[in-house]
Amino acid sequence: MRLLALSLILLSAFGGTAQGDGASLSGAEGRMLDALLLRFQPLPSVERIWTGAFESAAKRTQGVKDRIDSLERSGMDEAELLVRVGALRKEVRTVREDRNVFVAGFLTPLQQLALDSILNPPAPSIQHFGFHDRMKCLVCKKPGELSVPPGAPSPSLLKNQR
């Protein structure tokens, strides 16, 4: 149902065709759209639809970000501000997820796996502490898994633990 609503919004907003200039896209969203177009090489009509979906999502996201900025500048109580900003950030995530699901609807299941790798790249591997004894490392092993002599307290990363 959401996809149908999003497609109707796109068709009404762009008169059946999307604007292909990408002028309203931020740098990251523009690069993401370019990567998708390069990777999947869709038909021109699908390319216009995808561009329209990205532009529509960017416009909605910018509107939500503007509301967040105005809330942060207001003299609102901090607890209430955190609740409202949290809800608005959730709305931004929902807009992006809807856009991604809409784009994925044009792809085969195998292409959808490739799309997921473009939209959600793996986090980089971070090395810590260089060369060290991994059997005694609190980052490499959980504290309960460390071998400690009987009667000795188990090591912890927490300060002032007794």
PDB file of C-alpha atoms in Angstrom:
ATOM      1  CA  MET A   1       0.000   0.000   0.000  1.00  0.00           C
ATOM      2  CA  ARG A   2       2.877   2.361   0.856  1.00  0.00           C
ATOM      3  CA  LEU A   3       4.502   1.730  -2.519  1.00  0.00           C
ATOM      4  CA  LEU A   4       1.289   2.550  -4.308  1.00  0.00           C
ATOM      5  CA  ALA A   5       0.892   5.769  -2.329  1.00  0.00           C
ATOM      6  CA  LEU A   6       4.513   6.758  -2.980  1.00  0.00           C
ATOM      7  CA  SER A   7       4.179   6.063  -6.707  1.00  0.00           C
ATOM      8  CA  LEU A   8       0.963   8.108  -6.888  1.00  0.00           C
ATOM      9  CA  ILE A   9       2.670  10.984  -5.078  1.00  0.00           C
ATOM     10  CA  LEU A  10       5.574  10.797  -7.516  1.00  0.00           C
ATOM     11  CA  LEU A  11       3.314  10.693 -10.541  1.00  0.00           C
ATOM     12  CA  SER A  12       1.254  13.643  -9.352  1.00  0.00           C
ATOM     13  CA  ALA A  13       4.284  15.661  -8.254  1.00  0.00           C
ATOM     14  CA  PHE A  14       6.175  15.184 -11.489  1.00  0.00           C
ATOM     15  CA  GLY A  15       3.316  14.916 -13.939  1.00  0.00           C
ATOM     16  CA  GLY A  16       4.116  11.306 -14.836  1.00  0.00           C
ATOM     17  CA  THR A  17       7.825  11.868 -15.332  1.00  0.00           C
ATOM     18  CA  ALA A  18      10.555  12.701 -12.875  1.00  0.00           C
ATOM     19  CA  GLN A  19      12.878  15.636 -13.208  1.00  0.00           C
ATOM     20  CA  GLY A  20      16.222  14.224 -14.250  1.00  0.00           C
ATOM     21  CA  ASP A  21      18.499  17.081 -13.245  1.00  0.00           C
ATOM     22  CA  GLY A  22      19.098  15.859  -9.671  1.00  0.00           C
ATOM     23  CA  ALA A  23      19.535  19.471  -8.543  1.00  0.00           C
ATOM     24  CA  SER A  24      17.673  19.021  -5.254  1.00  0.00           C
ATOM     25  CA  LEU A  25      19.759  16.029  -4.136  1.00  0.00           C
ATOM     26  CA  SER A  26      22.457  16.436  -1.508  1.00  0.00           C
ATOM     27  CA  GLY A  27      25.941  15.171  -2.230  1.00  0.00           C
ATOM     28  CA  ALA A  28      25.513  11.781  -0.550  1.00  0.00           C
ATOM     29  CA  GLU A  29      22.082  11.086  -2.031  1.00  0.00           C
ATOM     30  CA  GLY A  30      23.227  12.192  -5.472  1.00  0.00           C
ATOM     31  CA  ARG A  31      26.239   9.878  -5.277  1.00  0.00           C
ATOM     32  CA  MET A  32      24.017   7.021  -4.121  1.00  0.00           C
ATOM     33  CA  LEU A  33      21.620   7.557  -7.020  1.00  0.00           C
ATOM     34  CA  ASP A  34      24.548   7.749  -9.454  1.00  0.00           C
ATOM     35  CA  ALA A  35      25.937   4.478  -8.050  1.00  0.00           C
ATOM     36  CA  LEU A  36      22.557   2.791  -8.471  1.00  0.00           C
ATOM     37  CA  LEU A  37      22.158   4.041 -12.034  1.00  0.00           C
ATOM     38  CA  LEU A  38      25.690   2.972 -12.936  1.00  0.00           C
ATOM     39  CA  ARG A  39      25.325  -0.454 -11.317  1.00  0.00           C
ATOM     40  CA  PHE A  40      21.877  -1.408 -12.609  1.00  0.00           C
ATOM     41  CA  GLN A  41      21.621   0.672 -15.825  1.00  0.00           C
ATOM     42  CA  PRO A  42      17.807   0.842 -15.779  1.00  0.00           C
ATOM     43  CA  LEU A  43      15.626   1.833 -18.704  1.00  0.00           C
ATOM     44  CA  PRO A  44      15.302   5.621 -19.128  1.00  0.00           C
ATOM     45  CA  SER A  45      11.741   5.565 -17.782  1.00  0.00           C
ATOM     46  CA  VAL A  46      12.844   3.671 -14.653  1.00  0.00           C
ATOM     47  CA  GLU A  47      15.794   6.041 -14.266  1.00  0.00           C
ATOM     48  CA  ARG A  48      13.388   9.000 -14.237  1.00  0.00           C
ATOM     49  CA  ILE A  49      11.173   7.251 -11.678  1.00  0.00           C
ATOM     50  CA  TRP A  50      14.163   6.506  -9.434  1.00  0.00           C
ATOM     51  CA  THR A  51      15.396  10.080  -9.747  1.00  0.00           C
ATOM     52  CA  GLY A  52      11.926  11.311  -8.816  1.00  0.00           C
ATOM     53  CA  ALA A  53      11.826   8.969  -5.816  1.00  0.00           C
ATOM     54  CA  PHE A  54      15.202  10.241  -4.612  1.00  0.00           C
ATOM     55  CA  GLU A  55      14.225  13.881  -5.139  1.00  0.00           C
ATOM     56  CA  SER A  56      10.871  13.412  -3.412  1.00  0.00           C
ATOM     57  CA  ALA A  57      12.534  11.685  -0.454  1.00  0.00           C
ATOM     58  CA  ALA A  58      15.192  14.423  -0.303  1.00  0.00           C
ATOM     59  CA  LYS A  59      12.497  17.108  -0.246  1.00  0.00           C
ATOM     60  CA  ARG A  60      10.565  15.366   2.533  1.00  0.00           C
ATOM     61  CA  THR A  61      13.775  14.736   4.498  1.00  0.00           C
ATOM     62  CA  GLN A  62      14.805  18.378   4.200  1.00  0.00           C
ATOM     63  CA  GLY A  63      11.395  19.457   5.471  1.00  0.00           C
ATOM     64  CA  VAL A  64      11.762  17.221   8.518  1.00  0.00           C
ATOM     65  CA  LYS A  65      15.319  18.469   9.114  1.00  0.00           C
ATOM     66  CA  ASP A  66      14.046  22.052   8.961  1.00  0.00           C
ATOM     67  CA  ARG A  67      11.458  21.203  11.631  1.00  0.00           C
ATOM     68  CA  ILE A  68      14.211  19.656  13.775  1.00  0.00           C
ATOM     69  CA  ASP A  69      16.309  22.821  13.419  1.00  0.00           C
ATOM     70  CA  SER A  70      13.397  25.049  14.423  1.00  0.00           C
ATOM     71  CA  LEU A  71      12.653  22.854  17.443  1.00  0.00           C
ATOM     72  CA  GLU A  72      16.280  22.952  18.533  1.00  0.00           C
ATOM     73  CA  ARG A  73      16.291  26.763  18.325  1.00  0.00           C
ATOM     74  CA  SER A  74      13.103  27.053  20.358  1.00  0.00           C
ATOM     75  CA  GLY A  75      13.263  27.449  24.113  1.00  0.00           C
ATOM     76  CA  MET A  76      11.551  24.101  24.680  1.00  0.00           C
ATOM     77  CA  ASP A  77      12.267  21.897  27.697  1.00  0.00           C
ATOM     78  CA  GLU A  78      15.145  19.550  26.880  1.00  0.00           C
ATOM     79  CA  ALA A  79      13.282  16.342  27.747  1.00  0.00           C
ATOM     80  CA  GLU A  80      10.380  17.227  25.461  1.00  0.00           C
ATOM     81  CA  LEU A  81      12.821  18.345  22.766  1.00  0.00           C
ATOM     82  CA  LEU A  82      14.588  14.969  22.845  1.00  0.00           C
ATOM     83  CA  VAL A  83      11.282  13.125  22.461  1.00  0.00           C
ATOM     84  CA  ARG A  84      10.141  15.273  19.528  1.00  0.00           C
ATOM     85  CA  VAL A  85      13.521  15.211  17.748  1.00  0.00           C
ATOM     86  CA  GLY A  86      13.685  11.439  18.218  1.00  0.00           C
ATOM     87  CA  ALA A  87      10.296  11.049  16.561  1.00  0.00           C
ATOM     88  CA  LEU A  88      11.328  13.296  13.677  1.00  0.00           C
ATOM     89  CA  ARG A  89      14.572  11.366  13.152  1.00  0.00           C
ATOM     90  CA  LYS A  90      12.535   8.181  13.033  1.00  0.00           C
ATOM     91  CA  GLU A  91      10.421   9.818  10.328  1.00  0.00           C
ATOM     92  CA  VAL A  92      13.592  10.563   8.320  1.00  0.00           C
ATOM     93  CA  ARG A  93      14.616   6.884   8.568  1.00  0.00           C
ATOM     94  CA  THR A  94      11.133   5.838   7.451  1.00  0.00           C
ATOM     95  CA  VAL A  95      11.298   8.127   4.396  1.00  0.00           C
ATOM     96  CA  ARG A  96      14.645   6.626   3.371  1.00  0.00           C
ATOM     97  CA  GLU A  97      13.462   3.064   3.978  1.00  0.00           C
ATOM     98  CA  ASP A  98      10.329   3.688   1.885  1.00  0.00           C
ATOM     99  CA  ARG A  99      12.467   5.122  -0.916  1.00  0.00           C
ATOM    100  CA  ASN A 100      14.783   2.105  -0.825  1.00  0.00           C
ATOM    101  CA  VAL A 101      11.878  -0.361  -0.852  1.00  0.00           C
ATOM    102  CA  PHE A 102      10.340   1.528  -3.772  1.00  0.00           C
ATOM    103  CA  VAL A 103      13.593   1.327  -5.765  1.00  0.00           C
ATOM    104  CA  ALA A 104      14.029  -2.358  -4.874  1.00  0.00           C
ATOM    105  CA  GLY A 105      10.584  -3.088  -6.330  1.00  0.00           C
ATOM    106  CA  PHE A 106      12.034  -2.578  -9.813  1.00  0.00           C
ATOM    107  CA  LEU A 107      14.816  -5.147  -9.311  1.00  0.00           C
ATOM    108  CA  THR A 108      15.141  -8.912  -9.404  1.00  0.00           C
ATOM    109  CA  PRO A 109      15.890 -10.716  -6.112  1.00  0.00           C
ATOM    110  CA  LEU A 110      19.568 -11.058  -7.074  1.00  0.00           C
ATOM    111  CA  GLN A 111      19.771  -7.360  -7.913  1.00  0.00           C
ATOM    112  CA  GLN A 112      18.083  -6.575  -4.588  1.00  0.00           C
ATOM    113  CA  LEU A 113      21.025  -8.212  -2.794  1.00  0.00           C
ATOM    114  CA  ALA A 114      23.403  -5.977  -4.732  1.00  0.00           C
ATOM    115  CA  LEU A 115      21.207  -2.978  -3.887  1.00  0.00           C
ATOM    116  CA  ASP A 116      21.445  -3.824  -0.200  1.00  0.00           C
ATOM    117  CA  SER A 117      25.239  -3.867  -0.414  1.00  0.00           C
ATOM    118  CA  ILE A 118      25.177  -0.381  -2.000  1.00  0.00           C
ATOM    119  CA  LEU A 119      22.651   1.113   0.424  1.00  0.00           C
ATOM    120  CA  ASN A 120      24.071  -0.562   3.559  1.00  0.00           C
ATOM    121  CA  PRO A 121      27.818  -1.059   3.098  1.00  0.00           C
ATOM    122  CA  PRO A 122      29.592  -3.108   5.778  1.00  0.00           C
ATOM    123  CA  ALA A 123      31.213  -1.216   8.621  1.00  0.00           C
ATOM    124  CA  PRO A 124      34.989  -0.952   8.329  1.00  0.00           C
ATOM    125  CA  SER A 125      37.093  -3.309  10.403  1.00  0.00           C
ATOM    126  CA  ILE A 126      38.826  -1.459  13.207  1.00  0.00           C
ATOM    127  CA  GLN A 127      42.045  -2.824  14.650  1.00  0.00           C
ATOM    128  CA  HIS A 128      42.714  -2.087  18.284  1.00  0.00           C
ATOM    129  CA  PHE A 129      45.880  -2.085  20.379  1.00  0.00           C
ATOM    130  CA  GLY A 130      48.131  -3.435  17.591  1.00  0.00           C
ATOM    131  CA  PHE A 131      49.885  -6.685  18.465  1.00  0.00           C
ATOM    132  CA  HIS A 132      48.805  -7.934  21.879  1.00  0.00           C
ATOM    133  CA  ASP A 133      47.865 -11.031  23.859  1.00  0.00           C
ATOM    134  CA  ARG A 134      44.329 -11.691  22.681  1.00  0.00           C
ATOM    135  CA  MET A 135      43.736 -14.191  25.468  1.00  0.00           C
ATOM    136  CA  LYS A 136      43.971 -11.340  27.995  1.00  0.00           C
ATOM    137  CA  CYS A 137      42.322  -8.610  25.931  1.00  0.00           C
ATOM    138  CA  LEU A 138      39.008  -7.307  27.262  1.00  0.00           C
ATOM    139  CA  VAL A 139      38.004  -6.182  23.769  1.00  0.00           C
ATOM    140  CA  CYS A 140      38.788  -9.486  22.042  1.00  0.00           C
ATOM    141  CA  LYS A 141      37.238 -11.666  24.748  1.00  0.00           C
ATOM    142  CA  LYS A 142      34.358 -11.202  27.123  1.00  0.00           C
ATOM    143  CA  PRO A 143      35.417 -10.791  30.773  1.00  0.00           C
ATOM    144  CA  GLY A 144      33.794 -14.091  31.746  1.00  0.00           C
ATOM    145  CA  GLU A 145      35.827 -15.949  29.110  1.00  0.00           C
ATOM    146  CA  LEU A 146      39.187 -14.714  30.385  1.00  0.00           C
ATOM    147  CA  SER A 147      41.271 -17.219  32.288  1.00  0.00           C
ATOM    148  CA  VAL A 148      42.076 -15.818  35.735  1.00  0.00           C
ATOM    149  CA  PRO A 149      43.656 -17.616  38.685  1.00  0.00           C
ATOM    150  CA  PRO A 150      41.238 -18.863  41.353  1.00  0.00           C
ATOM    151  CA  GLY A 151      40.407 -16.185  43.912  1.00  0.00           C
ATOM    152  CA  ALA A 152      41.509 -13.300  41.672  1.00  0.00           C
ATOM    153  CA  PRO A 153      38.817 -10.798  40.647  1.00  0.00           C
ATOM    154  CA  SER A 154      37.740 -10.922  37.026  1.00  0.00           C
ATOM    155  CA  PRO A 155      39.102  -7.932  35.069  1.00  0.00           C
ATOM    156  CA  SER A 156      36.659  -5.314  33.865  1.00  0.00           C
ATOM    157  CA  LEU A 157      36.700  -2.186  31.732  1.00  0.00           C
ATOM    158  CA  LEU A 158      34.520  -0.406  34.294  1.00  0.00           C
ATOM    159  CA  LYS A 159      36.212   2.032  36.684  1.00  0.00           C
ATOM    160  CA  ASN A 160      35.843   1.689  40.453  1.00  0.00           C
ATOM    161  CA  GLN A 161      34.158  -1.695  40.269  1.00  0.00           C
ATOM    162  CA  ARG A 162      34.349  -3.611  43.557  1.00  0.00           C
TER     163      ARG A 162
END
